[in-house]
Short mmCIF file of C-alpha atoms in Angstrom, two decimals:
data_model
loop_
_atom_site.label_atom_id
_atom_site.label_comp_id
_atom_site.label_asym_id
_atom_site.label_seq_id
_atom_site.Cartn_x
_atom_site.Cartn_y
_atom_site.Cartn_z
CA UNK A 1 0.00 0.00 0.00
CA UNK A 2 1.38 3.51 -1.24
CA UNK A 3 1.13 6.82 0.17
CA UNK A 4 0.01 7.54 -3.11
CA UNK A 5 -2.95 5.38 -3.00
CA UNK A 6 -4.31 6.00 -0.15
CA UNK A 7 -3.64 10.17 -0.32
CA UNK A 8 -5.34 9.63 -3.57
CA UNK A 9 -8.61 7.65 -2.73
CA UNK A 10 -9.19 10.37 -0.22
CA UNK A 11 -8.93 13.25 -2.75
CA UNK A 12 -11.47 11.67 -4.33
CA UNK A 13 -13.64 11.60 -2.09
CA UNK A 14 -13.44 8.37 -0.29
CA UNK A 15 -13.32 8.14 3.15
CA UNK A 16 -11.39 6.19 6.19
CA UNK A 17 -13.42 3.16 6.49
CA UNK A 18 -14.01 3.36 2.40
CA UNK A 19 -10.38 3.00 1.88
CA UNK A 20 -9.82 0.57 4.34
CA UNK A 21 -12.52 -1.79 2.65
CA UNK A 22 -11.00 -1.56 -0.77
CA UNK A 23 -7.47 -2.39 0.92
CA UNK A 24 -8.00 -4.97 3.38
CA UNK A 25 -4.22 -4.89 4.59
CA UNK A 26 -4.40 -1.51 5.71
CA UNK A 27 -6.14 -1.11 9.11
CA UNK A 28 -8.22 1.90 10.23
CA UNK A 29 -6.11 3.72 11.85
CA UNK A 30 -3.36 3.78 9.81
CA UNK A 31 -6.33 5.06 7.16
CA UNK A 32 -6.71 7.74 9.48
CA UNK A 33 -3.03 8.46 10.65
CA UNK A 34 -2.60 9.23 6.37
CA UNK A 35 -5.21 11.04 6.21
CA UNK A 36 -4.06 13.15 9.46
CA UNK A 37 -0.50 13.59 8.25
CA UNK A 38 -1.67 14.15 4.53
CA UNK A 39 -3.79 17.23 5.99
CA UNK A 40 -1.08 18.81 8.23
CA UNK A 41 1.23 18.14 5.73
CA UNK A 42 -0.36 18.90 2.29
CA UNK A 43 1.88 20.71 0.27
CA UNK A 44 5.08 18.59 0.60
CA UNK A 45 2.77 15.59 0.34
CA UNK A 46 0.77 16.72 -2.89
CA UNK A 47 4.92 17.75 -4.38
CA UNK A 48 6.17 14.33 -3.27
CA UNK A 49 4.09 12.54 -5.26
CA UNK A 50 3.67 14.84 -8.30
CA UNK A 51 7.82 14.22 -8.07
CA UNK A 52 7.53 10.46 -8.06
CA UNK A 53 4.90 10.71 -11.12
CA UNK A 54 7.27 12.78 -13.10
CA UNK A 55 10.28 9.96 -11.94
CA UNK A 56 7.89 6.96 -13.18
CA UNK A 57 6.60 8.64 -16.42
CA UNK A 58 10.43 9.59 -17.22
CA UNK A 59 11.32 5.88 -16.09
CA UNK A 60 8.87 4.58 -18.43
CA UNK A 61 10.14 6.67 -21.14
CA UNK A 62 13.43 5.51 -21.06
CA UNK A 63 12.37 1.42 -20.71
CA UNK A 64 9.48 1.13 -23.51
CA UNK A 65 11.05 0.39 -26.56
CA UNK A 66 9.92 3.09 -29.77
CA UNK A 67 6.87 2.43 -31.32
CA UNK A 68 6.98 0.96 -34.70
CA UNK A 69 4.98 0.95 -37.58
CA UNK A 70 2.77 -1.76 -38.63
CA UNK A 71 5.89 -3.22 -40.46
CA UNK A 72 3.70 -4.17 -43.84
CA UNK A 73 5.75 -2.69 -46.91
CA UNK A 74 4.66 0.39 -48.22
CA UNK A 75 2.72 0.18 -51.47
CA UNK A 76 3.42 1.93 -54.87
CA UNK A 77 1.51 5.06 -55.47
CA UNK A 78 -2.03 4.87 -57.65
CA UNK A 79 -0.32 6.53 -60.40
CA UNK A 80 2.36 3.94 -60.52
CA UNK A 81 0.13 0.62 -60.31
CA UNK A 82 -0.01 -1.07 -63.38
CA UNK A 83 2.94 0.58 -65.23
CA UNK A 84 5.28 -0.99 -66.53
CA UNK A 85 8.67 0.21 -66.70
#
């Protein structure tokens, strides 16, 4: 369980006991203690995990290989089909 999960089930909208059903393996009150440090501590919080996004998207970026075309050859033009040179 990430901070990042649970910080973002409760923006939106889901509460303590909401987020605790849809992650059985976090208990109550540690729902509550994130929620109670995420509110004291907002704005570090909210940067800390727009920083990790950022880290994971450029992550990504550098792992995925290029995307390629559909590899079929490319056909002659319409003007060209038929001709014989």
């Amino acid at each position: 369980m990430t901070l990042d999960t649970v910080v973002g089930a409760f923006n939106d909208g889901a509460t303590a006991e909401e987020i605790t059903s849809q992650y059985p393996s976090l208990s109550l009150a540690d729902s509550y203690a994130v929620i109670a440090y995420y509110l004291r501590h907002r704005k570090e919080i909210d940067d800390y995990i727009a920083t990790r996004a950022s880290h994971a998207t450029a992550v990504k970026a550098e792992t995925e290989p290029p995307v390629r075309s559909c590899g079929r050859p490319q056909s002659a033009p319409r003007s060209q089909v038929g001709l014989m040179t």
